């Protein structure tokens, strides 16, 4: 967008002009890696907040190694090894996370996005300490449940925060950093377990530090993130506007964009945010005049989410994407890779290493290109390519499995081919739905219901994760190769659904998402928007104009110098 156009935008008497004339390429700068490097503060803040994603991945990954450690098995016979409670010690964390994602919505609205992450870190820390110090099953279970609550909150709060501070051209890449952190957490916890199991030896003499240490080390990133919530991460400017702290919002936004407060781009963006927030607040006020307390308002917002067609469509999309992300079978592979690799005939000491270790490395490495492509090529194409290759992988694995089920030992190369397609699957998951499932819910909802909607969507992720953990071992033993055809079906559904129904959100400012979902049409809403525009127009009369020479003028009508 030319400077002249930006100037016109901010001086314009119509807020509509502001929202409709944003040409992001030149206004905000490039997307992808180049954009992130240029906006070093967005890169820094997103990476810092992504410590939450690291905790998420680490927590998911750490338990599998711990469960098979000798000292752990000896102390918790019902949980370690083949104990009857093993499945539950894994899944109780996911149930906690399901609850955590839901309860974070009111916290993120009342306390702020950043402080809700701080509360999450406290829950996570309590859970980690209980697990690291566990002396009996109940301590272990309670620790995993409380830690899970923190994790669920983090998995909702961090992408919500990142999505709200990033400019539209970097939103996808910035949220992708959290997926990169999740994958790194999974990988690092695996190698850490692998290393610490040697403390005292892997047999009889194994020290309890072998498993207590990986549990305990989580407190380091959790404490760092907790401290950062107070001293590093700023408030989300959108949340500040939502709670009426508009001046602060402007200051934060100008810091985030590294531009003066009265720079046209900052002014245009704050106008957009204000217009969106006031519109949401006014809608609730006019539609539900009796809703006075925060609880009553929240109730109406949840109700709107399911009764308003354009909102329920978005809610469905966000939830279905979370569901499909899990039903691609990624966690079936992450949790049960060693078992799968064994069942396709690859045995020996290096199996576990190859299975989990290589899967983990590919998962991290393949997330990196996503940072560069989601805001350039768009969400749809990346999702479709990923879904297509994931389904191809499942199909080939299932077919090889069906053919060689009883003769893997004589067809070692078929086993390796199947393994290669497991890796290929993970590769394609990592850059596509692995990342994009987190981006979508952060960006498609209006501010008024964003936290509520995200809570619901992310809780669907966790409950689906829980179901996958439960059904995969049963499917692997009963349906064998059918398990992969099952996941093949879901990856194909993902492909077709994206192809036919999913709108592209790349580069669309959050406040303009209504365009894609057919929301807020009709006379009543147009009138409401008109009133807000009037209000903002009056306020913007006092906005001093920024000129390229560096001088500022209070007079909106003066010509800008070139
Ligand atoms: C999923 C997790 C999964 C991870 C693998 C995330 O996006 O939500 O369930 O374990 O990706 O990297």
mmCIF file of N, CA, C and O in Angstrom, residues 128-202:
data_model
loop_
_atom_site.group_PDB
_atom_site.id
_atom_site.type_symbol
_atom_site.label_atom_id
_atom_site.label_comp_id
_atom_site.label_asym_id
_atom_site.label_seq_id
_atom_site.Cartn_x
_atom_site.Cartn_y
_atom_site.Cartn_z
ATOM 1 N N UNK A 128 4.027 -30.727 37.927
ATOM 2 C CA UNK A 128 5.377 -31.271 37.679
ATOM 3 C C UNK A 128 6.047 -31.680 38.985
ATOM 4 O O UNK A 128 6.694 -32.727 39.068
ATOM 5 N N UNK A 129 5.894 -30.828 40.006
ATOM 6 C CA UNK A 129 6.527 -31.143 41.284
ATOM 7 C C UNK A 129 5.922 -32.424 41.857
ATOM 8 O O UNK A 129 6.633 -33.321 42.332
ATOM 9 N N UNK A 130 4.589 -32.522 41.796
ATOM 10 C CA UNK A 130 3.933 -33.729 42.324
ATOM 11 C C UNK A 130 4.417 -34.978 41.578
ATOM 12 O O UNK A 130 4.655 -36.025 42.195
ATOM 13 N N UNK A 131 4.585 -34.871 40.277
ATOM 14 C CA UNK A 131 5.022 -36.046 39.519
ATOM 15 C C UNK A 131 6.477 -36.392 39.821
ATOM 16 O O UNK A 131 6.831 -37.556 40.006
ATOM 17 N N UNK A 132 7.306 -35.353 39.893
ATOM 18 C CA UNK A 132 8.726 -35.620 40.139
ATOM 19 C C UNK A 132 8.951 -36.191 41.533
ATOM 20 O O UNK A 132 9.878 -36.970 41.762
ATOM 21 N N UNK A 133 8.071 -35.803 42.480
ATOM 22 C CA UNK A 133 8.274 -36.251 43.865
ATOM 23 C C UNK A 133 7.376 -37.433 44.211
ATOM 24 O O UNK A 133 7.312 -37.834 45.377
ATOM 25 N N UNK A 134 6.659 -37.971 43.235
ATOM 26 C CA UNK A 134 5.625 -38.976 43.522
ATOM 27 C C UNK A 134 6.161 -40.160 44.315
ATOM 28 O O UNK A 134 7.222 -40.715 43.998
ATOM 29 N N UNK A 135 5.391 -40.521 45.361
ATOM 30 C CA UNK A 135 5.768 -41.708 46.129
ATOM 31 C C UNK A 135 4.703 -42.799 46.001
ATOM 32 O O UNK A 135 4.908 -43.927 46.401
ATOM 33 N N UNK A 136 3.537 -42.417 45.497
ATOM 34 C CA UNK A 136 2.525 -43.448 45.266
ATOM 35 C C UNK A 136 1.682 -43.086 44.043
ATOM 36 O O UNK A 136 1.805 -41.988 43.480
ATOM 37 N N UNK A 137 0.808 -44.014 43.684
ATOM 38 C CA UNK A 137 0.019 -43.811 42.462
ATOM 39 C C UNK A 137 -0.835 -42.555 42.525
ATOM 40 O O UNK A 137 -0.936 -41.821 41.536
ATOM 41 N N UNK A 138 -1.450 -42.316 43.708
ATOM 42 C CA UNK A 138 -2.370 -41.171 43.721
ATOM 43 C C UNK A 138 -1.621 -39.860 43.503
ATOM 44 O O UNK A 138 -2.107 -38.966 42.800
ATOM 45 N N UNK A 139 -0.420 -39.755 44.056
ATOM 46 C CA UNK A 139 0.348 -38.520 43.853
ATOM 47 C C UNK A 139 0.661 -38.341 42.356
ATOM 48 O O UNK A 139 0.587 -37.242 41.803
ATOM 49 N N UNK A 140 0.983 -39.463 41.757
ATOM 50 C CA UNK A 140 1.313 -39.435 40.332
ATOM 51 C C UNK A 140 0.104 -38.999 39.504
ATOM 52 O O UNK A 140 0.199 -38.122 38.634
ATOM 53 N N UNK A 141 -1.039 -39.601 39.828
ATOM 54 C CA UNK A 141 -2.249 -39.304 39.060
ATOM 55 C C UNK A 141 -2.701 -37.870 39.271
ATOM 56 O O UNK A 141 -3.043 -37.172 38.319
ATOM 57 N N UNK A 142 -2.689 -37.435 40.523
ATOM 58 C CA UNK A 142 -3.124 -36.051 40.791
ATOM 59 C C UNK A 142 -2.172 -35.077 40.086
ATOM 60 O O UNK A 142 -2.579 -34.108 39.458
ATOM 61 N N UNK A 143 -0.883 -35.392 40.168
ATOM 62 C CA UNK A 143 0.113 -34.538 39.515
ATOM 63 C C UNK A 143 -0.136 -34.456 38.021
ATOM 64 O O UNK A 143 -0.065 -33.385 37.420
ATOM 65 N N UNK A 144 -0.445 -35.577 37.411
ATOM 66 C CA UNK A 144 -0.657 -35.561 35.954
ATOM 67 C C UNK A 144 -1.938 -34.825 35.597
ATOM 68 O O UNK A 144 -2.010 -34.150 34.577
ATOM 69 N N UNK A 145 -2.938 -34.945 36.453
ATOM 70 C CA UNK A 145 -4.196 -34.258 36.142
ATOM 71 C C UNK A 145 -4.019 -32.738 36.268
ATOM 72 O O UNK A 145 -4.387 -31.982 35.367
ATOM 73 N N UNK A 146 -3.402 -32.309 37.386
ATOM 74 C CA UNK A 146 -3.222 -30.851 37.573
ATOM 75 C C UNK A 146 -2.283 -30.291 36.493
ATOM 76 O O UNK A 146 -2.534 -29.243 35.893
ATOM 77 N N UNK A 147 -1.205 -31.030 36.229
ATOM 78 C CA UNK A 147 -0.283 -30.601 35.167
ATOM 79 C C UNK A 147 -1.024 -30.517 33.837
ATOM 80 O O UNK A 147 -0.815 -29.601 33.037
ATOM 81 N N UNK A 148 -1.920 -31.482 33.615
ATOM 82 C CA UNK A 148 -2.710 -31.507 32.376
ATOM 83 C C UNK A 148 -3.593 -30.281 32.251
ATOM 84 O O UNK A 148 -3.716 -29.695 31.174
ATOM 85 N N UNK A 149 -4.173 -29.861 33.381
ATOM 86 C CA UNK A 149 -5.013 -28.650 33.330
ATOM 87 C C UNK A 149 -4.167 -27.462 32.848
ATOM 88 O O UNK A 149 -4.546 -26.719 31.949
ATOM 89 N N UNK A 150 -2.981 -27.340 33.446
ATOM 90 C CA UNK A 150 -2.088 -26.243 33.040
ATOM 91 C C UNK A 150 -1.755 -26.335 31.560
ATOM 92 O O UNK A 150 -1.752 -25.337 30.833
ATOM 93 N N UNK A 151 -1.513 -27.554 31.132
ATOM 94 C CA UNK A 151 -1.140 -27.762 29.733
ATOM 95 C C UNK A 151 -2.270 -27.382 28.778
ATOM 96 O O UNK A 151 -2.048 -26.748 27.737
ATOM 97 N N UNK A 152 -3.486 -27.771 29.152
ATOM 98 C CA UNK A 152 -4.638 -27.433 28.315
ATOM 99 C C UNK A 152 -4.794 -25.921 28.222
ATOM 100 O O UNK A 152 -5.053 -25.366 27.156
ATOM 101 N N UNK A 153 -4.586 -25.241 29.366
ATOM 102 C CA UNK A 153 -4.693 -23.780 29.364
ATOM 103 C C UNK A 153 -3.629 -23.174 28.453
ATOM 104 O O UNK A 153 -3.898 -22.271 27.675
ATOM 105 N N UNK A 154 -2.408 -23.719 28.586
ATOM 106 C CA UNK A 154 -1.310 -23.189 27.777
ATOM 107 C C UNK A 154 -1.590 -23.400 26.296
ATOM 108 O O UNK A 154 -1.390 -22.513 25.468
ATOM 109 N N UNK A 155 -2.097 -24.594 25.960
ATOM 110 C CA UNK A 155 -2.287 -24.910 24.544
ATOM 111 C C UNK A 155 -3.366 -24.037 23.925
ATOM 112 O O UNK A 155 -3.452 -23.914 22.710
ATOM 113 N N UNK A 156 -4.186 -23.428 24.759
ATOM 114 C CA UNK A 156 -5.195 -22.505 24.235
ATOM 115 C C UNK A 156 -4.686 -21.056 24.352
ATOM 116 O O UNK A 156 -4.832 -20.251 23.449
ATOM 117 N N UNK A 157 -4.064 -20.748 25.486
ATOM 118 C CA UNK A 157 -3.662 -19.369 25.756
ATOM 119 C C UNK A 157 -2.524 -18.870 24.872
ATOM 120 O O UNK A 157 -2.531 -17.719 24.427
ATOM 121 N N UNK A 158 -1.554 -19.746 24.607
ATOM 122 C CA UNK A 158 -0.384 -19.279 23.844
ATOM 123 C C UNK A 158 -0.746 -18.931 22.394
ATOM 124 O O UNK A 158 -0.453 -17.818 21.932
ATOM 125 N N UNK A 159 -1.410 -19.832 21.645
ATOM 126 C CA UNK A 159 -1.753 -19.416 20.272
ATOM 127 C C UNK A 159 -2.720 -18.234 20.246
ATOM 128 O O UNK A 159 -2.638 -17.385 19.355
ATOM 129 N N UNK A 160 -3.589 -18.155 21.256
ATOM 130 C CA UNK A 160 -4.510 -17.008 21.322
ATOM 131 C C UNK A 160 -3.709 -15.720 21.447
ATOM 132 O O UNK A 160 -3.929 -14.743 20.726
ATOM 133 N N UNK A 161 -2.739 -15.724 22.345
ATOM 134 C CA UNK A 161 -1.926 -14.525 22.562
ATOM 135 C C UNK A 161 -1.107 -14.187 21.308
ATOM 136 O O UNK A 161 -1.095 -13.055 20.841
ATOM 137 N N UNK A 162 -0.435 -15.217 20.761
ATOM 138 C CA UNK A 162 0.425 -14.950 19.589
ATOM 139 C C UNK A 162 -0.432 -14.413 18.436
ATOM 140 O O UNK A 162 -0.083 -13.436 17.782
ATOM 141 N N UNK A 163 -1.575 -15.081 18.205
ATOM 142 C CA UNK A 163 -2.441 -14.656 17.097
ATOM 143 C C UNK A 163 -2.873 -13.206 17.251
ATOM 144 O O UNK A 163 -3.027 -12.486 16.266
ATOM 145 N N UNK A 164 -3.048 -12.760 18.490
ATOM 146 C CA UNK A 164 -3.547 -11.396 18.703
ATOM 147 C C UNK A 164 -2.451 -10.331 18.672
ATOM 148 O O UNK A 164 -2.748 -9.156 18.517
ATOM 149 N N UNK A 165 -1.199 -10.724 18.826
ATOM 150 C CA UNK A 165 -0.152 -9.685 18.774
ATOM 151 C C UNK A 165 0.508 -9.603 17.402
ATOM 152 O O UNK A 165 1.080 -8.589 17.040
ATOM 153 N N UNK A 166 0.411 -10.686 16.624
ATOM 154 C CA UNK A 166 1.104 -10.703 15.334
ATOM 155 C C UNK A 166 0.332 -9.888 14.299
ATOM 156 O O UNK A 166 -0.890 -9.849 14.324
ATOM 157 N N UNK A 167 1.069 -9.240 13.378
ATOM 158 C CA UNK A 167 0.364 -8.569 12.288
ATOM 159 C C UNK A 167 -0.177 -9.618 11.307
ATOM 160 O O UNK A 167 0.317 -10.754 11.299
ATOM 161 N N UNK A 168 -1.166 -9.263 10.489
ATOM 162 C CA UNK A 168 -1.806 -10.279 9.648
ATOM 163 C C UNK A 168 -0.828 -11.028 8.731
ATOM 164 O O UNK A 168 -1.012 -12.220 8.483
ATOM 165 N N UNK A 169 0.201 -10.355 8.268
ATOM 166 C CA UNK A 169 1.111 -11.017 7.314
ATOM 167 C C UNK A 169 2.014 -12.047 8.001
ATOM 168 O O UNK A 169 2.653 -12.860 7.343
ATOM 169 N N UNK A 170 2.093 -12.006 9.334
ATOM 170 C CA UNK A 170 2.977 -12.939 10.047
ATOM 171 C C UNK A 170 2.221 -13.851 10.991
ATOM 172 O O UNK A 170 2.825 -14.668 11.685
ATOM 173 N N UNK A 171 0.902 -13.704 11.032
ATOM 174 C CA UNK A 171 0.130 -14.442 12.025
ATOM 175 C C UNK A 171 0.347 -15.947 11.900
ATOM 176 O O UNK A 171 0.613 -16.635 12.877
ATOM 177 N N UNK A 172 0.252 -16.450 10.663
ATOM 178 C CA UNK A 172 0.415 -17.892 10.450
ATOM 179 C C UNK A 172 1.801 -18.357 10.875
ATOM 180 O O UNK A 172 1.946 -19.333 11.614
ATOM 181 N N UNK A 173 2.829 -17.638 10.432
ATOM 182 C CA UNK A 173 4.202 -18.043 10.752
ATOM 183 C C UNK A 173 4.443 -17.992 12.255
ATOM 184 O O UNK A 173 5.086 -18.872 12.829
ATOM 185 N N UNK A 174 3.918 -16.935 12.882
ATOM 186 C CA UNK A 174 4.171 -16.783 14.322
ATOM 187 C C UNK A 174 3.501 -17.902 15.110
ATOM 188 O O UNK A 174 4.099 -18.471 16.032
ATOM 189 N N UNK A 175 2.250 -18.248 14.745
ATOM 190 C CA UNK A 175 1.574 -19.334 15.477
ATOM 191 C C UNK A 175 2.260 -20.673 15.179
ATOM 192 O O UNK A 175 2.323 -21.559 16.036
ATOM 193 N N UNK A 176 2.822 -20.783 13.979
ATOM 194 C CA UNK A 176 3.532 -22.014 13.613
ATOM 195 C C UNK A 176 4.726 -22.274 14.542
ATOM 196 O O UNK A 176 5.119 -23.415 14.768
ATOM 197 N N UNK A 177 5.279 -21.197 15.074
ATOM 198 C CA UNK A 177 6.413 -21.374 15.989
ATOM 199 C C UNK A 177 6.017 -22.222 17.189
ATOM 200 O O UNK A 177 6.820 -22.945 17.760
ATOM 201 N N UNK A 178 4.730 -22.129 17.557
ATOM 202 C CA UNK A 178 4.301 -22.959 18.698
ATOM 203 C C UNK A 178 4.326 -24.437 18.313
ATOM 204 O O UNK A 178 4.667 -25.290 19.111
ATOM 205 N N UNK A 179 3.948 -24.765 17.055
ATOM 206 C CA UNK A 179 4.003 -26.167 16.631
ATOM 207 C C UNK A 179 5.458 -26.638 16.590
ATOM 208 O O UNK A 179 5.776 -27.767 16.944
ATOM 209 N N UNK A 180 6.335 -25.735 16.158
ATOM 210 C CA UNK A 180 7.768 -26.059 16.139
ATOM 211 C C UNK A 180 8.222 -26.391 17.563
ATOM 212 O O UNK A 180 8.958 -27.348 17.808
ATOM 213 N N UNK A 181 7.723 -25.602 18.517
ATOM 214 C CA UNK A 181 8.105 -25.830 19.914
ATOM 215 C C UNK A 181 7.513 -27.131 20.441
ATOM 216 O O UNK A 181 8.168 -27.850 21.203
ATOM 217 N N UNK A 182 6.277 -27.453 20.033
ATOM 218 C CA UNK A 182 5.663 -28.715 20.479
ATOM 219 C C UNK A 182 6.523 -29.883 19.988
ATOM 220 O O UNK A 182 6.893 -30.785 20.753
ATOM 221 N N UNK A 183 6.835 -29.829 18.696
ATOM 222 C CA UNK A 183 7.619 -30.926 18.105
ATOM 223 C C UNK A 183 8.993 -31.011 18.776
ATOM 224 O O UNK A 183 9.494 -32.111 19.055
ATOM 225 N N UNK A 184 9.600 -29.853 19.077
ATOM 226 C CA UNK A 184 10.916 -29.874 19.736
ATOM 227 C C UNK A 184 10.798 -30.484 21.122
ATOM 228 O O UNK A 184 11.670 -31.236 21.574
ATOM 229 N N UNK A 185 9.705 -30.148 21.828
ATOM 230 C CA UNK A 185 9.497 -30.693 23.168
ATOM 231 C C UNK A 185 9.384 -32.211 23.131
ATOM 232 O O UNK A 185 9.973 -32.912 23.967
ATOM 233 N N UNK A 186 8.631 -32.711 22.155
ATOM 234 C CA UNK A 186 8.475 -34.168 22.039
ATOM 235 C C UNK A 186 9.845 -34.806 21.802
ATOM 236 O O UNK A 186 10.228 -35.782 22.445
ATOM 237 N N UNK A 187 10.602 -34.208 20.889
ATOM 238 C CA UNK A 187 11.897 -34.786 20.523
ATOM 239 C C UNK A 187 12.888 -34.729 21.702
ATOM 240 O O UNK A 187 13.521 -35.733 22.043
ATOM 241 N N UNK A 188 12.966 -33.578 22.328
ATOM 242 C CA UNK A 188 13.950 -33.431 23.411
ATOM 243 C C UNK A 188 13.612 -34.347 24.581
ATOM 244 O O UNK A 188 14.497 -34.978 25.171
ATOM 245 N N UNK A 189 12.327 -34.486 24.903
ATOM 246 C CA UNK A 189 11.976 -35.347 26.040
ATOM 247 C C UNK A 189 12.353 -36.795 25.736
ATOM 248 O O UNK A 189 12.781 -37.531 26.615
ATOM 249 N N UNK A 190 12.215 -37.176 24.457
ATOM 250 C CA UNK A 190 12.593 -38.551 24.114
ATOM 251 C C UNK A 190 14.083 -38.772 24.358
ATOM 252 O O UNK A 190 14.485 -39.730 25.011
ATOM 253 N N UNK A 191 14.904 -37.862 23.844
ATOM 254 C CA UNK A 191 16.361 -38.046 23.987
ATOM 255 C C UNK A 191 16.802 -37.885 25.437
ATOM 256 O O UNK A 191 17.753 -38.514 25.877
ATOM 257 N N UNK A 192 16.079 -37.038 26.160
ATOM 258 C CA UNK A 192 16.417 -36.864 27.565
ATOM 259 C C UNK A 192 16.139 -38.149 28.344
ATOM 260 O O UNK A 192 16.994 -38.639 29.101
ATOM 261 N N UNK A 193 14.936 -38.704 28.129
ATOM 262 C CA UNK A 193 14.610 -40.002 28.756
ATOM 263 C C UNK A 193 15.668 -41.027 28.386
ATOM 264 O O UNK A 193 16.115 -41.825 29.218
ATOM 265 N N UNK A 194 16.038 -40.984 27.134
ATOM 266 C CA UNK A 194 16.997 -41.953 26.638
ATOM 267 C C UNK A 194 18.317 -41.839 27.399
ATOM 268 O O UNK A 194 18.937 -42.827 27.767
ATOM 269 N N UNK A 195 18.714 -40.602 27.665
ATOM 270 C CA UNK A 195 19.974 -40.375 28.378
ATOM 271 C C UNK A 195 19.864 -40.668 29.869
ATOM 272 O O UNK A 195 20.707 -41.362 30.448
ATOM 273 N N UNK A 196 18.791 -40.166 30.508
ATOM 274 C CA UNK A 196 18.722 -40.292 31.967
ATOM 275 C C UNK A 196 18.475 -41.733 32.417
ATOM 276 O O UNK A 196 18.752 -42.069 33.563
ATOM 277 N N UNK A 197 17.984 -42.586 31.530
ATOM 278 C CA UNK A 197 17.744 -43.976 31.955
ATOM 279 C C UNK A 197 19.056 -44.663 32.364
ATOM 280 O O UNK A 197 19.047 -45.662 33.071
ATOM 281 N N UNK A 198 20.188 -44.078 31.942
ATOM 282 C CA UNK A 198 21.478 -44.694 32.288
ATOM 283 C C UNK A 198 21.979 -44.269 33.674
ATOM 284 O O UNK A 198 23.009 -44.742 34.126
ATOM 285 N N UNK A 199 21.253 -43.354 34.333
ATOM 286 C CA UNK A 199 21.724 -42.930 35.662
ATOM 287 C C UNK A 199 21.597 -44.125 36.614
ATOM 288 O O UNK A 199 20.492 -44.592 36.896
ATOM 289 N N UNK A 200 22.716 -44.630 37.037
ATOM 290 C CA UNK A 200 22.721 -45.809 37.912
ATOM 291 C C UNK A 200 22.592 -47.117 37.138
ATOM 292 O O UNK A 200 22.512 -48.190 37.726
ATOM 293 N N UNK A 201 22.504 -47.028 35.829
ATOM 294 C CA UNK A 201 22.387 -48.250 34.996
ATOM 295 C C UNK A 201 20.941 -48.547 34.656
ATOM 296 O O UNK A 201 20.029 -48.129 35.386
ATOM 297 N N UNK A 202 20.747 -49.293 33.557
ATOM 298 C CA UNK A 202 19.346 -49.468 33.125
ATOM 299 C C UNK A 202 18.640 -50.628 33.836
ATOM 300 O O UNK A 202 17.446 -50.812 33.699
#
